[in-house]
Coordinates of C-alpha atoms in Angstrom, one line a residue:
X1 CA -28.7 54.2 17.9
X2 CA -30.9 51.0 17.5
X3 CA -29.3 50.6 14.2
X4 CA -25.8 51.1 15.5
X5 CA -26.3 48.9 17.9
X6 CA -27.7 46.2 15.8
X7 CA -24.7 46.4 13.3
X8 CA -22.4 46.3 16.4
X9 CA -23.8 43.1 17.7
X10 CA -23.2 41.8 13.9
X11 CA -19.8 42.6 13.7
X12 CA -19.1 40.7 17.3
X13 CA -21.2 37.8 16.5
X14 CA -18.9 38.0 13.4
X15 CA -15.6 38.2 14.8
X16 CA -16.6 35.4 17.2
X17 CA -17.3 33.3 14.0
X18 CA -14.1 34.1 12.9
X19 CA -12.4 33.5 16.1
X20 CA -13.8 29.9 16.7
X21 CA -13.0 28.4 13.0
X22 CA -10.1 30.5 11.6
X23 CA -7.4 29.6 14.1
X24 CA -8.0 26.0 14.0
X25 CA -7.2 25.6 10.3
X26 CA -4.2 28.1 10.7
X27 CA -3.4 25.9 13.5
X28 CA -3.0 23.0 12.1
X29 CA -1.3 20.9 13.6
X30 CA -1.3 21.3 17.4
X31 CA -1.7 18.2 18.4
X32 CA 0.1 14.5 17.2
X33 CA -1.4 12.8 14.1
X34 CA -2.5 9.4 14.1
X35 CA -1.2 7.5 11.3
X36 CA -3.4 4.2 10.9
X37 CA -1.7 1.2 9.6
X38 CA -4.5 -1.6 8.7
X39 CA -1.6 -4.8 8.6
X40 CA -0.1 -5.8 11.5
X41 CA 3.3 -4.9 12.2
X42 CA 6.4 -6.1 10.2
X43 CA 5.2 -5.9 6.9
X44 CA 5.9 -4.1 4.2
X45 CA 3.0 -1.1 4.6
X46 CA 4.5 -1.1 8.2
X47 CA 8.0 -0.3 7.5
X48 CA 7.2 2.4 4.7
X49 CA 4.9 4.1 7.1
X50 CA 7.1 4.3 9.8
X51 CA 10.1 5.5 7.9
X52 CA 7.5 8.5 6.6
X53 CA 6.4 8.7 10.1
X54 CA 9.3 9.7 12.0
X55 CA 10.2 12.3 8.9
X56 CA 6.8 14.2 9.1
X57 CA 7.0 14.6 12.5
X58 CA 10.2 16.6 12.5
X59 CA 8.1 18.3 9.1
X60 CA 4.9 19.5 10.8
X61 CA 6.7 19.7 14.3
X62 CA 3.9 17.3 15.8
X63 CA 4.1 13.9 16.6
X64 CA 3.2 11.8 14.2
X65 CA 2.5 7.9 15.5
X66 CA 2.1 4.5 13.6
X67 CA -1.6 2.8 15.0
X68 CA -1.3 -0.9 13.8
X69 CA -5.2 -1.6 13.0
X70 CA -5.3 -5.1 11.7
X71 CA -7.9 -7.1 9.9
X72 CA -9.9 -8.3 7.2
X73 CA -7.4 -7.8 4.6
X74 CA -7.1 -4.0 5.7
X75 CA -10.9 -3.4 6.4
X76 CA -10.6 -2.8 9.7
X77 CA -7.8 0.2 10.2
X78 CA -9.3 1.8 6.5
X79 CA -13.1 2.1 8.6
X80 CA -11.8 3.2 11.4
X81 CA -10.4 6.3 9.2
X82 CA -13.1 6.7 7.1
X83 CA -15.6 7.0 10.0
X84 CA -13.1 9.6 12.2
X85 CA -13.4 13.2 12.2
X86 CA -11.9 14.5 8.9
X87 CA -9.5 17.1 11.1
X88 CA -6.3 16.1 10.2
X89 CA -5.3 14.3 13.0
X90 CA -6.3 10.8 11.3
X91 CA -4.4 9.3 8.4
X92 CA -4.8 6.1 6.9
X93 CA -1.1 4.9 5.2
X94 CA -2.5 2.9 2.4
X95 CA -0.9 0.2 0.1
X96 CA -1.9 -0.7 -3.2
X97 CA -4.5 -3.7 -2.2
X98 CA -6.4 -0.8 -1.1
X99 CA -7.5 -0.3 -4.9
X100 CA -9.3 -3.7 -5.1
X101 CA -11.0 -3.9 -1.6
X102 CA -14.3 -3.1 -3.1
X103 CA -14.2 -5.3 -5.7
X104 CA -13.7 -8.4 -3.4
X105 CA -16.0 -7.4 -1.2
X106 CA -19.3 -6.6 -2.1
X107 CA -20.4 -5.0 0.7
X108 CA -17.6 -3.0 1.6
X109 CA -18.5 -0.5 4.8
X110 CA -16.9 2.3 2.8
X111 CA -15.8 3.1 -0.7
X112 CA -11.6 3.0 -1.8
X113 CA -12.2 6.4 -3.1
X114 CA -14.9 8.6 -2.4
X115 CA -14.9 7.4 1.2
X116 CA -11.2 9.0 1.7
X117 CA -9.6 12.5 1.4
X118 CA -6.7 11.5 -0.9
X119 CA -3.3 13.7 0.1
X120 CA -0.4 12.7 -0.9
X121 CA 2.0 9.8 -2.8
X122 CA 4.9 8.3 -0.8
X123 CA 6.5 5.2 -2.8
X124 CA 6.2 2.5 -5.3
X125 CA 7.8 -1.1 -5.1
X126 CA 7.9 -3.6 -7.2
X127 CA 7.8 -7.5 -6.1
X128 CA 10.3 -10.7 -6.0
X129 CA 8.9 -13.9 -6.9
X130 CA 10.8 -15.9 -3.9
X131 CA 11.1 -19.7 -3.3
X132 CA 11.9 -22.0 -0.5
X133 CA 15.6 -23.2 -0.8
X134 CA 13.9 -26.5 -0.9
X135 CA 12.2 -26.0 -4.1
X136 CA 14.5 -28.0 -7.0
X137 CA 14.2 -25.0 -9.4
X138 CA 17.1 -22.2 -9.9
X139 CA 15.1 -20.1 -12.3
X140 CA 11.3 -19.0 -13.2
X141 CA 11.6 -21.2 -16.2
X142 CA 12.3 -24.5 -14.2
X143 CA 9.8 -23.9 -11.9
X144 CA 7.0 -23.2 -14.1
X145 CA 8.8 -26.7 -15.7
X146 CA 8.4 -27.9 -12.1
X147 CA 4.8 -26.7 -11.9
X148 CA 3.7 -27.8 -15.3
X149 CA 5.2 -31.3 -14.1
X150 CA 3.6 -31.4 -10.5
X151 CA 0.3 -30.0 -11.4
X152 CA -1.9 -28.6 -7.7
X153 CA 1.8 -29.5 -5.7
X154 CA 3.2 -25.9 -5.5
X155 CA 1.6 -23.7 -3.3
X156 CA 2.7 -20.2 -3.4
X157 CA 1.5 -17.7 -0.4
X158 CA -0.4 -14.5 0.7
X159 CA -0.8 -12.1 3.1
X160 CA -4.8 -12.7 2.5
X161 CA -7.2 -12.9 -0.2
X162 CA -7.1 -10.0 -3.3
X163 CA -4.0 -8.7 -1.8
X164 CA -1.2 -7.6 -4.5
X165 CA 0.8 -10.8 -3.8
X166 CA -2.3 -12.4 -4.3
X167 CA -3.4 -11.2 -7.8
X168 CA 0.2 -11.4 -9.0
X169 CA 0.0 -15.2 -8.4
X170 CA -3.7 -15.6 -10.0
X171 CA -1.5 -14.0 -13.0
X172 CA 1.5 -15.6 -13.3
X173 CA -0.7 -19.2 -13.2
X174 CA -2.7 -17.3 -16.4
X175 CA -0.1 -16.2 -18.3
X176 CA 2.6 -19.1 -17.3
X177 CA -0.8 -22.2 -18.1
X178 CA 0.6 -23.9 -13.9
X179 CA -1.5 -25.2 -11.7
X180 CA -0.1 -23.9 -8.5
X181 CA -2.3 -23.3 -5.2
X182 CA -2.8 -20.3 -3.4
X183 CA -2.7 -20.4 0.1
X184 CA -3.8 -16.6 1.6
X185 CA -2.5 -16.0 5.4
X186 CA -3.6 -13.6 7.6
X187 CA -0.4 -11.7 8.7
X188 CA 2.8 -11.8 7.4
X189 CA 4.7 -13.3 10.3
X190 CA 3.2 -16.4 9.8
X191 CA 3.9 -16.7 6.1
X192 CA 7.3 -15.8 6.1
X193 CA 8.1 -18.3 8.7
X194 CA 6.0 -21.1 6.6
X195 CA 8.1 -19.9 3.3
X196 CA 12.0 -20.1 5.4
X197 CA 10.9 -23.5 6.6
X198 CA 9.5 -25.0 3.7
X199 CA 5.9 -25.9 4.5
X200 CA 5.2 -23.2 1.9
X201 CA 7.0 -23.6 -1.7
X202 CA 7.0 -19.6 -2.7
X203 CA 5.3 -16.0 -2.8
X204 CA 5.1 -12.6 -4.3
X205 CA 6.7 -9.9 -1.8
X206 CA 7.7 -6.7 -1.6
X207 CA 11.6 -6.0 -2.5
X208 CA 12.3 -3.9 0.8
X209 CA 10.6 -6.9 3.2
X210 CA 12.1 -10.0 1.2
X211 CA 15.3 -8.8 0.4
X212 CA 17.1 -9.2 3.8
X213 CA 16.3 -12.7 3.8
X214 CA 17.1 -13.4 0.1
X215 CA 20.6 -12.1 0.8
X216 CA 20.9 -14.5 3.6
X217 CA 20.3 -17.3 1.5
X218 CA 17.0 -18.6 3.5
X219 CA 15.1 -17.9 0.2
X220 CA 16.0 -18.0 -3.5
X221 CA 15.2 -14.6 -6.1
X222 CA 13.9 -16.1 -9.2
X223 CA 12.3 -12.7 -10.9
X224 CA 11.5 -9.2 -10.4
X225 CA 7.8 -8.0 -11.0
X226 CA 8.5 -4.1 -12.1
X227 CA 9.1 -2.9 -16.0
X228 CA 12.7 -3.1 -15.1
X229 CA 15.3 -4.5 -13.2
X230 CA 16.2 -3.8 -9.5
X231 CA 19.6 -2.2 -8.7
X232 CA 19.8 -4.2 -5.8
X233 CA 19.5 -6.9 -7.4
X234 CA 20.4 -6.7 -11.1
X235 CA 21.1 -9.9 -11.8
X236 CA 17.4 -10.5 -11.3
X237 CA 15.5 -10.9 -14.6
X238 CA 12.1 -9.1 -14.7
X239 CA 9.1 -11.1 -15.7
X240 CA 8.7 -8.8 -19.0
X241 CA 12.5 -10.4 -19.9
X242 CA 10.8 -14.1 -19.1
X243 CA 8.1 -13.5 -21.4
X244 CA 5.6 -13.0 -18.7
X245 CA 4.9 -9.4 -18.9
X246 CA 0.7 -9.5 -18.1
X247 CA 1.9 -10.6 -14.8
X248 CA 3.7 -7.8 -14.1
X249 CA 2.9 -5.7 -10.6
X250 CA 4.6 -2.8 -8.7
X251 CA 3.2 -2.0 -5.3
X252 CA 2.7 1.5 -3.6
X253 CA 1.9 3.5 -0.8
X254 CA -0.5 6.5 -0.8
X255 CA -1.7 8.8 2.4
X256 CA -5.3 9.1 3.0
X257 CA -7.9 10.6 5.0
X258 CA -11.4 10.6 5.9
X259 CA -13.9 12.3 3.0
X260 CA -14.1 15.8 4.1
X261 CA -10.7 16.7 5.0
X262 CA -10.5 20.9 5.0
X263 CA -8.8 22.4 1.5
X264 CA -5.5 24.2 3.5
X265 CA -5.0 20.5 5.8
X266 CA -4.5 18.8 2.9
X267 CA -2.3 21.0 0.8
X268 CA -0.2 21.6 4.7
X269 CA 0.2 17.7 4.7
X270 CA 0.6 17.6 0.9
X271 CA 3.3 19.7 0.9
X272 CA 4.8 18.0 4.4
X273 CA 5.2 14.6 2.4
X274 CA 6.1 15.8 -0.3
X275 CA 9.4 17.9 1.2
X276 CA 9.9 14.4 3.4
X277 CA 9.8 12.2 0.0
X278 CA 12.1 15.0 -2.3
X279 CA 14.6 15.0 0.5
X280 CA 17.9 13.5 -0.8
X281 CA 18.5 11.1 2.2
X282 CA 14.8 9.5 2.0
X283 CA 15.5 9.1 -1.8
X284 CA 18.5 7.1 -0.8
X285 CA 16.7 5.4 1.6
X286 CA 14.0 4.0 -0.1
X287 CA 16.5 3.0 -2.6
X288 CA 18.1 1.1 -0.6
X289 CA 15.3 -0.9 0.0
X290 CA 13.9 -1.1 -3.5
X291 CA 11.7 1.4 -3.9
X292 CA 11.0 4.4 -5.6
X293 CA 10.2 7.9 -4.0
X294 CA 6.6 9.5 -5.5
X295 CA 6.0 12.9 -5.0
X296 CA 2.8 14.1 -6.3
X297 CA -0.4 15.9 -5.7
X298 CA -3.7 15.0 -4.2
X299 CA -5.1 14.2 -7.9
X300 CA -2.3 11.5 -8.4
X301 CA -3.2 9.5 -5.7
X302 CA -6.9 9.3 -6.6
X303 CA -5.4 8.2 -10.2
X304 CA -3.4 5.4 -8.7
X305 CA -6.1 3.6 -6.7
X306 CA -9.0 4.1 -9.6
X307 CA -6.2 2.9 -12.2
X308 CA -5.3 -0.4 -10.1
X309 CA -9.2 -0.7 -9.2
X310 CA -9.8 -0.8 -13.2
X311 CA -6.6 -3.3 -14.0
X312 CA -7.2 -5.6 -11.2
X313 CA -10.4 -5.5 -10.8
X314 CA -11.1 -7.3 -14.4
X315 CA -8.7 -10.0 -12.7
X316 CA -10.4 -10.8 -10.1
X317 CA -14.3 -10.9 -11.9
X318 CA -12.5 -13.1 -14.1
X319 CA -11.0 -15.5 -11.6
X320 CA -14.3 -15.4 -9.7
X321 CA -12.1 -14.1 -6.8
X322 CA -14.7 -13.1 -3.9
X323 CA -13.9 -13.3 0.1
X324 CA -17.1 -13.7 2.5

């Protein structure tokens, strides 16, 4: 009877094990998921996350809300991730500058990759080189004329220091032999409105963010940074056509989570992206704003942000590029 017993009390204390862990994974989700954004609103990472917001809420049938956690070139929002509980229920929406974070900083509060749960792909972009309509140059080869004229007098803009706007400037004054001054920003309101009026000459930007204003006429187009041309704007050349191919960059956008995230959470909100971003309509829609859907699996996004770490990284040891 003693045994009996003994094995009964097993079983229960069991069960109750069972009961207390199983369902919440099986769960998954029943509450809304917090999607951190570590920009302020407006910019690029902020409009790609909330177009994959609103889909993967109708996906997993929970809520899923945009947190706008700005600072530090992204620092901020990405901590606040890394230190949550790795449940689920906080993402980080990641763009590409992610990559290089560690390699500007050298004491980074957490690392790019082994600090994060990586889940899923979203989108890749590439980048206009854009001037003010007050800049005397109607193509990339007069202004780098302009430049190479008016050496330390062209200033070309960032949303902060070893962002991808950033880097592909450091590159383009490489490869083109210019002398033109970066001038890093911390948001990208500001910038924008320093680039329309003319206190700034140009910038780097992402295709979906610029193009709006570029078919206003209250900046000029003068190349595309991807391997290829944009539909939306084919008469674009890219900077492979100009001869400037090193400087070439394409921007993306990954979701992450904090180190630890359970196995079946991940492939749930793997395969959650993944049906938003296959979906004909979001295909379209990215489209229409320059990008290019990604689906892919956990492993790809880990790939991305060691591959742009590598690339990028050997740019900015050997520009000396380091933020305090």
């Amino acid at each position: 009877m003693r045994r009996i017993g003994r094995v009964l009390l097993l079983v229960m204390a069991l069960a109750a094990i069972t009961g207390q862990t199983s369902p919440q994974t099986a769960a998954w989700p029943t509450q809304p998921v917090r999607m951190v954004v570590a920009f302020p609103p407006g910019g690029a990472t902020d409009v790609m996350a909330r177009l994959l917001a609103q889909r993967l809420t109708a996906e997993i049938g929970q809520n899923v809300i945009v947190e706008n956690r700005a600072g530090a070139s992204g620092i901020v929002g990405s901590e606040a991730v890394a230190k949550a509980a790795p449940d689920g229920y906080t993402l980080l929406f990641a763009p590409s500058s992610h990559a290089t974070l560690s390699e500007l900083y050298p004491s980074l509060p957490f690392d790019p990759v082994r600090g994060f749960t990586s889940i899923a792909t979203f989108a890749r972009t590439p980048y206009l080189f854009v001037v003010s309509p007050g800049v005397p140059a109607q193509s990339m080869q007069e202004l780098i004329e302009l430049a190479r004229r008016h050496p330390g007098e062209i200033a070309y803009a960032s949303t902060g220091m070893g962002t991808a706007q950033h880097l592909a400037g450091e590159m383009l004054r490489r490869v083109a032999g210019i002398d033109i001054l970066h001038v890093p920003y911390k948001g990208s309101g500001a910038v924008r409105a320093d680039l329309l009026a003319g206190r700034i000459q140009s910038m780097f930007d992402n295709v979906a963010v610029m193009l709006p204003y570029v078919r206003r006429g209250e900046v000029r187009a003068l190349a595309v940074t991807g391997p290829k041309r944009s539909p939306l704007v084919p008469n674009l050349p890219t900077l492979r056509e100009l001869g400037l191919q090193e400087a070439e960059i394409e921007g993306w956008f990954v979701l992450l989570g904090p180190a630890g995230m359970p196995d079946d959470t991940v492939r749930r909100l793997n395969a959650a992206v993944n049906a938003v971003v296959s979906a004909p309509s979001m295909v379209e829609q990215l489209a229409e704003l320059g990008a290019e859907a990604l689906v892919g699996r956990p492993g790809d996004v880990t790939a991305l942000i060691v591959g742009d770490r590598e690339t990028w990284g050997r740019v900015i040891r050997g520009a000396n590029i380091r933020v305090e």
